[in-house]
PDB file of C-alpha atoms in Angstrom:
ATOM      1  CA  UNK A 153     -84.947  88.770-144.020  1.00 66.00           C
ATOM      2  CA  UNK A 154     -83.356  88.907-140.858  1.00 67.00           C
ATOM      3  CA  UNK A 155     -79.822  88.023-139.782  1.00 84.00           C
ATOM      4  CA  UNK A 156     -79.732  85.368-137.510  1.00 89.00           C
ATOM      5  CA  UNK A 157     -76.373  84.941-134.945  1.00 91.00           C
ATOM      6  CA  UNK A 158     -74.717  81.986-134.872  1.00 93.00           C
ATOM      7  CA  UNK A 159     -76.389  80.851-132.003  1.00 95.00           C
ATOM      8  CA  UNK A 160     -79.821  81.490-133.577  1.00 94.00           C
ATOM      9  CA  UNK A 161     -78.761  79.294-136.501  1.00 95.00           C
ATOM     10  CA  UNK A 162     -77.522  76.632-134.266  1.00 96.00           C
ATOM     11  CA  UNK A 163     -80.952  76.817-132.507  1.00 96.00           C
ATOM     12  CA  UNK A 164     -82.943  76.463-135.702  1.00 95.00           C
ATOM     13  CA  UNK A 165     -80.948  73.824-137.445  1.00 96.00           C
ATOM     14  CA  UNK A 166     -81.666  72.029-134.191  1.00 96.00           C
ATOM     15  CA  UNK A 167     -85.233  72.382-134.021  1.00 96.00           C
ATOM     16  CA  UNK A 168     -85.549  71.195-137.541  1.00 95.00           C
ATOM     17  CA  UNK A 169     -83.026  67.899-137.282  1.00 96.00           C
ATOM     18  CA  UNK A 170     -85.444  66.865-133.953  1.00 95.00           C
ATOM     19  CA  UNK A 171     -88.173  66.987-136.247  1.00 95.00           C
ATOM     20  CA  UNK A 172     -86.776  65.295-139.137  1.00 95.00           C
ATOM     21  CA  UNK A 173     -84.053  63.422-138.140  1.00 94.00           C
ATOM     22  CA  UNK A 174     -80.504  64.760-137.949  1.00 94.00           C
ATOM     23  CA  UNK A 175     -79.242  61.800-140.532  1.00 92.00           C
ATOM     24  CA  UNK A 176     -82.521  62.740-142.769  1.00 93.00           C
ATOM     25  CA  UNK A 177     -81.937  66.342-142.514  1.00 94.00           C
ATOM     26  CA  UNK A 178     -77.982  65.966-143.846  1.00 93.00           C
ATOM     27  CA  UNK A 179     -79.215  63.663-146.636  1.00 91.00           C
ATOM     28  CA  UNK A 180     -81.919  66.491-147.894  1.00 94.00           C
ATOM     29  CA  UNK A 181     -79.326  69.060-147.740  1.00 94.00           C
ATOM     30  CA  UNK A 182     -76.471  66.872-149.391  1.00 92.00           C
ATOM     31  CA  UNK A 183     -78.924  65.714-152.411  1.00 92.00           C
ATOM     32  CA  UNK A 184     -79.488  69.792-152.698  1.00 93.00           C
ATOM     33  CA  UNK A 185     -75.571  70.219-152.758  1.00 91.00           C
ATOM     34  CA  UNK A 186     -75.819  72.478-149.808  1.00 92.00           C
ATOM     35  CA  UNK A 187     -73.414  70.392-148.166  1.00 88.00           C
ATOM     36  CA  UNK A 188     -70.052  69.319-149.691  1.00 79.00           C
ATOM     37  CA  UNK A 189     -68.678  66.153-147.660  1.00 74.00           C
ATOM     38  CA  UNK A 190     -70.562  62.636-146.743  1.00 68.00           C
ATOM     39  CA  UNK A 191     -68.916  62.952-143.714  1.00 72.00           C
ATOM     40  CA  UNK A 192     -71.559  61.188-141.166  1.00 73.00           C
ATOM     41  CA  UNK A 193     -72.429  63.922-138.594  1.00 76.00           C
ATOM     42  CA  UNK A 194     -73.042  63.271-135.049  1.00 86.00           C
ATOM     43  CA  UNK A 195     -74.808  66.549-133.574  1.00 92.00           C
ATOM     44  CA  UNK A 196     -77.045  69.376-134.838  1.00 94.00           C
ATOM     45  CA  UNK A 197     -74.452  71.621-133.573  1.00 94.00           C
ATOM     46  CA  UNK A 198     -71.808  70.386-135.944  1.00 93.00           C
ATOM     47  CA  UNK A 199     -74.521  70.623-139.055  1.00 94.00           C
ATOM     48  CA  UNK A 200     -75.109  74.390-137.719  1.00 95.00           C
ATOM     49  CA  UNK A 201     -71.675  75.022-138.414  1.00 93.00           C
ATOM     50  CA  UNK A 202     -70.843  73.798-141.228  1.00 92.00           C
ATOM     51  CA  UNK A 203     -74.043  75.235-142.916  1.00 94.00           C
ATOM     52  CA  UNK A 204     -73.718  78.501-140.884  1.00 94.00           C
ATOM     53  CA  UNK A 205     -69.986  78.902-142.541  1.00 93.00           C
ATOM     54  CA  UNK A 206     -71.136  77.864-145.681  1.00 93.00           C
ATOM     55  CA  UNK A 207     -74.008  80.142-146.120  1.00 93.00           C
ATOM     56  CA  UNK A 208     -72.661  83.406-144.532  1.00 91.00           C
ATOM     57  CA  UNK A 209     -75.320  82.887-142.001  1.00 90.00           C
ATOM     58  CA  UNK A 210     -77.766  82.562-144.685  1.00 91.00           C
ATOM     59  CA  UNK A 211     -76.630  85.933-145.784  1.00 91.00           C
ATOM     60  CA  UNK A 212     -75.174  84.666-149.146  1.00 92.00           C
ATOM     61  CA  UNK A 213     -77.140  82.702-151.989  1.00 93.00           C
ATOM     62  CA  UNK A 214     -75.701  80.240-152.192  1.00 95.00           C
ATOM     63  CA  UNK A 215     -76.729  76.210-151.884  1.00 95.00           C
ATOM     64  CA  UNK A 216     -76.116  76.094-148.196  1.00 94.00           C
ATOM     65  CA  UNK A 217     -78.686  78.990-147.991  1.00 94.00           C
ATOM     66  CA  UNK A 218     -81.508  77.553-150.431  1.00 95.00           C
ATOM     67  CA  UNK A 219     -81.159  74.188-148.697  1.00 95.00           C
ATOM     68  CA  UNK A 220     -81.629  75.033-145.543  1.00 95.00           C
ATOM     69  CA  UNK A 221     -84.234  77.412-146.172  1.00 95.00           C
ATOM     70  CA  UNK A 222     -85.751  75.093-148.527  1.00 96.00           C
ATOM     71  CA  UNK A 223     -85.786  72.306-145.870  1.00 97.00           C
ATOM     72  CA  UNK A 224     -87.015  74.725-143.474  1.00 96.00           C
ATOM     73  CA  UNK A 225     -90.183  75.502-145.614  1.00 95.00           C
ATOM     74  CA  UNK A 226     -91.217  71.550-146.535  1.00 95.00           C
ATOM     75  CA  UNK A 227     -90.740  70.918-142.797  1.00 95.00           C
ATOM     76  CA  UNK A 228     -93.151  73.863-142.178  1.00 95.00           C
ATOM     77  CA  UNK A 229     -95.110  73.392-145.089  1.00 94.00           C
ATOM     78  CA  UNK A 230     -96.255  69.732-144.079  1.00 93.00           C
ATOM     79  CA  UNK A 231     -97.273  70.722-140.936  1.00 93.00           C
ATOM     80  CA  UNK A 232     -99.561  73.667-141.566  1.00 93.00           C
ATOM     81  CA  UNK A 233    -100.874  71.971-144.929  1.00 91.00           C
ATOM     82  CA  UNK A 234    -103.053  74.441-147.336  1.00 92.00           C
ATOM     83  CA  UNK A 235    -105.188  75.668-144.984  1.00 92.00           C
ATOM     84  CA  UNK A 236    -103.164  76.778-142.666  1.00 92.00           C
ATOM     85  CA  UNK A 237    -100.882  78.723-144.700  1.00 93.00           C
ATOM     86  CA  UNK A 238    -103.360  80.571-146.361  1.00 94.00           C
ATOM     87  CA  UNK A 239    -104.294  81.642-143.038  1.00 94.00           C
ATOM     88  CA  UNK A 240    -101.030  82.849-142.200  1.00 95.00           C
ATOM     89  CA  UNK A 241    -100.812  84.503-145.642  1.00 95.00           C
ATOM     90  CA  UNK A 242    -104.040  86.551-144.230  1.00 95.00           C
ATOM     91  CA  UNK A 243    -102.173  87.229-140.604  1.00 95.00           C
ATOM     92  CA  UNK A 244     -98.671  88.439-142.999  1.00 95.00           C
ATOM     93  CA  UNK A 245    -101.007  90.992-144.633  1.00 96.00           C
ATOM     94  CA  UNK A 246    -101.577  92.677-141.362  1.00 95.00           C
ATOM     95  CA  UNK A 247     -97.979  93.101-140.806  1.00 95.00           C
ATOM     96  CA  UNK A 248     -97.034  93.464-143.614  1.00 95.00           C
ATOM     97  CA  UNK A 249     -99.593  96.435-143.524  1.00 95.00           C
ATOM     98  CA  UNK A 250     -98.293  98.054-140.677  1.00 95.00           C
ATOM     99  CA  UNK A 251     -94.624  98.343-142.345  1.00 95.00           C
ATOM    100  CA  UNK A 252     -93.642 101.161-145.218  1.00 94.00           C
ATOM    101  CA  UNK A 253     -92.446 100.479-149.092  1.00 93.00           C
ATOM    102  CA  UNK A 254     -88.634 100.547-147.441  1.00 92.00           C
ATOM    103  CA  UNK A 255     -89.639  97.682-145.214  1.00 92.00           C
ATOM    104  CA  UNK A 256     -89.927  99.958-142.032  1.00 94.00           C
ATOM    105  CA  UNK A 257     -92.369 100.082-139.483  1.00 95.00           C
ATOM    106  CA  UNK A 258     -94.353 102.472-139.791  1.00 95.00           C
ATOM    107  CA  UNK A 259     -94.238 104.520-136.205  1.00 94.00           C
ATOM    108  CA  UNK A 260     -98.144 105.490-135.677  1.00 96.00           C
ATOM    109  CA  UNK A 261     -98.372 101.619-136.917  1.00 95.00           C
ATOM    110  CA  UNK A 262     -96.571  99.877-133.683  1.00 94.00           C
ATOM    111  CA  UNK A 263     -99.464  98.842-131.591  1.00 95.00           C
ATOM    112  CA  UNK A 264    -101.297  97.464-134.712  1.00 96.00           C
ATOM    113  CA  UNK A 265     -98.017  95.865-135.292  1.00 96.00           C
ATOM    114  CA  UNK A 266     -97.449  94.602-132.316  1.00 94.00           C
ATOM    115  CA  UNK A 267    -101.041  92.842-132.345  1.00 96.00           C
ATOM    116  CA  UNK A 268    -100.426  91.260-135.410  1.00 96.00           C
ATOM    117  CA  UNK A 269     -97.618  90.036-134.659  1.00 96.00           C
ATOM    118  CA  UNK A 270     -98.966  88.128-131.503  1.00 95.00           C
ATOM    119  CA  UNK A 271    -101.590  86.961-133.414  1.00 96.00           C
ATOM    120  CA  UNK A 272     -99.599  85.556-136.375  1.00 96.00           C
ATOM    121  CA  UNK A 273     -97.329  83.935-133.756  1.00 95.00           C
ATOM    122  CA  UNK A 274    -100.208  82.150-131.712  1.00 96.00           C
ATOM    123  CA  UNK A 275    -102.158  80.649-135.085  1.00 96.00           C
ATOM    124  CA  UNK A 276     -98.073  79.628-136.335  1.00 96.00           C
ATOM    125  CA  UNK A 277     -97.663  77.934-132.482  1.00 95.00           C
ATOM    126  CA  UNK A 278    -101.054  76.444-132.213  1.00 95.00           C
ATOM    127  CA  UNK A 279     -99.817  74.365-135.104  1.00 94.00           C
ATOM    128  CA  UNK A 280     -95.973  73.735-135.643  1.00 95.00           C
ATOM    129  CA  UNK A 281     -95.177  74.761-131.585  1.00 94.00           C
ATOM    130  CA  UNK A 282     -93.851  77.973-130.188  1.00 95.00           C
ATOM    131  CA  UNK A 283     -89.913  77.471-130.653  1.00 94.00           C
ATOM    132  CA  UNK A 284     -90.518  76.283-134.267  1.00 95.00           C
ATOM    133  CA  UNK A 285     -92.911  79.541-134.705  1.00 95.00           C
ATOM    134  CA  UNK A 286     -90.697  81.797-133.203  1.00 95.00           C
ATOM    135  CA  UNK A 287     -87.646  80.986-135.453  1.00 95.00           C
ATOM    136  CA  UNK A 288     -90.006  80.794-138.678  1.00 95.00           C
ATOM    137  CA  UNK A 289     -90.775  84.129-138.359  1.00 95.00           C
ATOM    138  CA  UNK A 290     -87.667  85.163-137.284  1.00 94.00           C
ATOM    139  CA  UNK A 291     -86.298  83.786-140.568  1.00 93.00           C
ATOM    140  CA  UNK A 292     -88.989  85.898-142.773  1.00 93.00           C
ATOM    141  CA  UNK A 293     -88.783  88.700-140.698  1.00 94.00           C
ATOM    142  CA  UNK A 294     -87.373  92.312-141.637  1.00 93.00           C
ATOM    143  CA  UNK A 295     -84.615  93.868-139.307  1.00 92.00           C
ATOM    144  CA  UNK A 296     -86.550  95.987-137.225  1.00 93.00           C
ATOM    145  CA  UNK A 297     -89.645  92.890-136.658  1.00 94.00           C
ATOM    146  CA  UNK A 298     -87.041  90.541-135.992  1.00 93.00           C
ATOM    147  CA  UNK A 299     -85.813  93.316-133.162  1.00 93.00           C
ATOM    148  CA  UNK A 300     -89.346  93.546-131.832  1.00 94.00           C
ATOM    149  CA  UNK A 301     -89.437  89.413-132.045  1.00 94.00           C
ATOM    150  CA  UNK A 302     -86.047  89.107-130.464  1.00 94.00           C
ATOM    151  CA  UNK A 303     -87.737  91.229-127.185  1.00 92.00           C
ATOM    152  CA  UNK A 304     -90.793  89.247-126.916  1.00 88.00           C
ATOM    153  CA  UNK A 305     -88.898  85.898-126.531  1.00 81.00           C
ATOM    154  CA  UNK A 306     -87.014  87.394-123.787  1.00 73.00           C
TER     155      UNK A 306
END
């Protein structure tokens, strides 16, 4: 998985309290203990925070981590339904196919890479939206895909 920055975090945690609910979204993660205070919060900002300093950036496994990440899959999960993720299962094949047993890309792989990529991101948008997409994969990317990803965007 990739690392996300703080203002990566910030972004996702966003995206997912405007599609749940900021109030909703600190309930789910406080019945999963991945928060530790009641404390009413008023912005997505403030929730990025706290989670991002309580996960390590989701680099720790901890509850912070497997909440958010957990909330982050339902979310995603009840948008695509079955169907759709067992397409995208299909699409992670081809990248995943394109990458060596040490998670690498594998160099005479890159173009094939690259169109797999673009095509896993346009069936992912075409469903949950681009920004959503973008940070999905982001968050199940490996290092050097997330790299690639990070260039696309901009």
């Amino acid at each position: 998985m990739a690392h996300l920055s703080a203002k990566e975090f910030e972004e996702a945690v966003t995206l997912l309290a405007e599609e749940i609910g900021l109030q909703r979204l600190r309930d789910k993660l406080v019945r999963m203990r991945a928060l530790v205070t009641r404390v009413p919060l008023h912005s997505a900002q403030r929730l990025a925070q706290q989670l991002y300093l309580l996960s390590g950036g989701l680099r720790r496994q901890v509850p912070a981590t497997l909440g958010f990440l957990a909330v982050w899959n339902e979310t995603l999960h009840a948008k695509l339904g079955e169907e759709g993720e067992k397409k995208l299962e299909e699409l992670a094949e081809k990248v995943n196919a394109c990458l060596d047993p040490e998670e690498r890309i594998v160099p005479e792989k890159r173009e094939e890479l690259e169109a797999a990529l673009g095509e896993y991101e346009a069936a992912l948008a075409s469903t949950v939206g681009p920004r959503l997409a973008h940070f999905d994969m982001l968050l199940k990317a490996v290092p050097e895909v997330a790299d690639i990803l990070r260039a696309r965007k901009s």
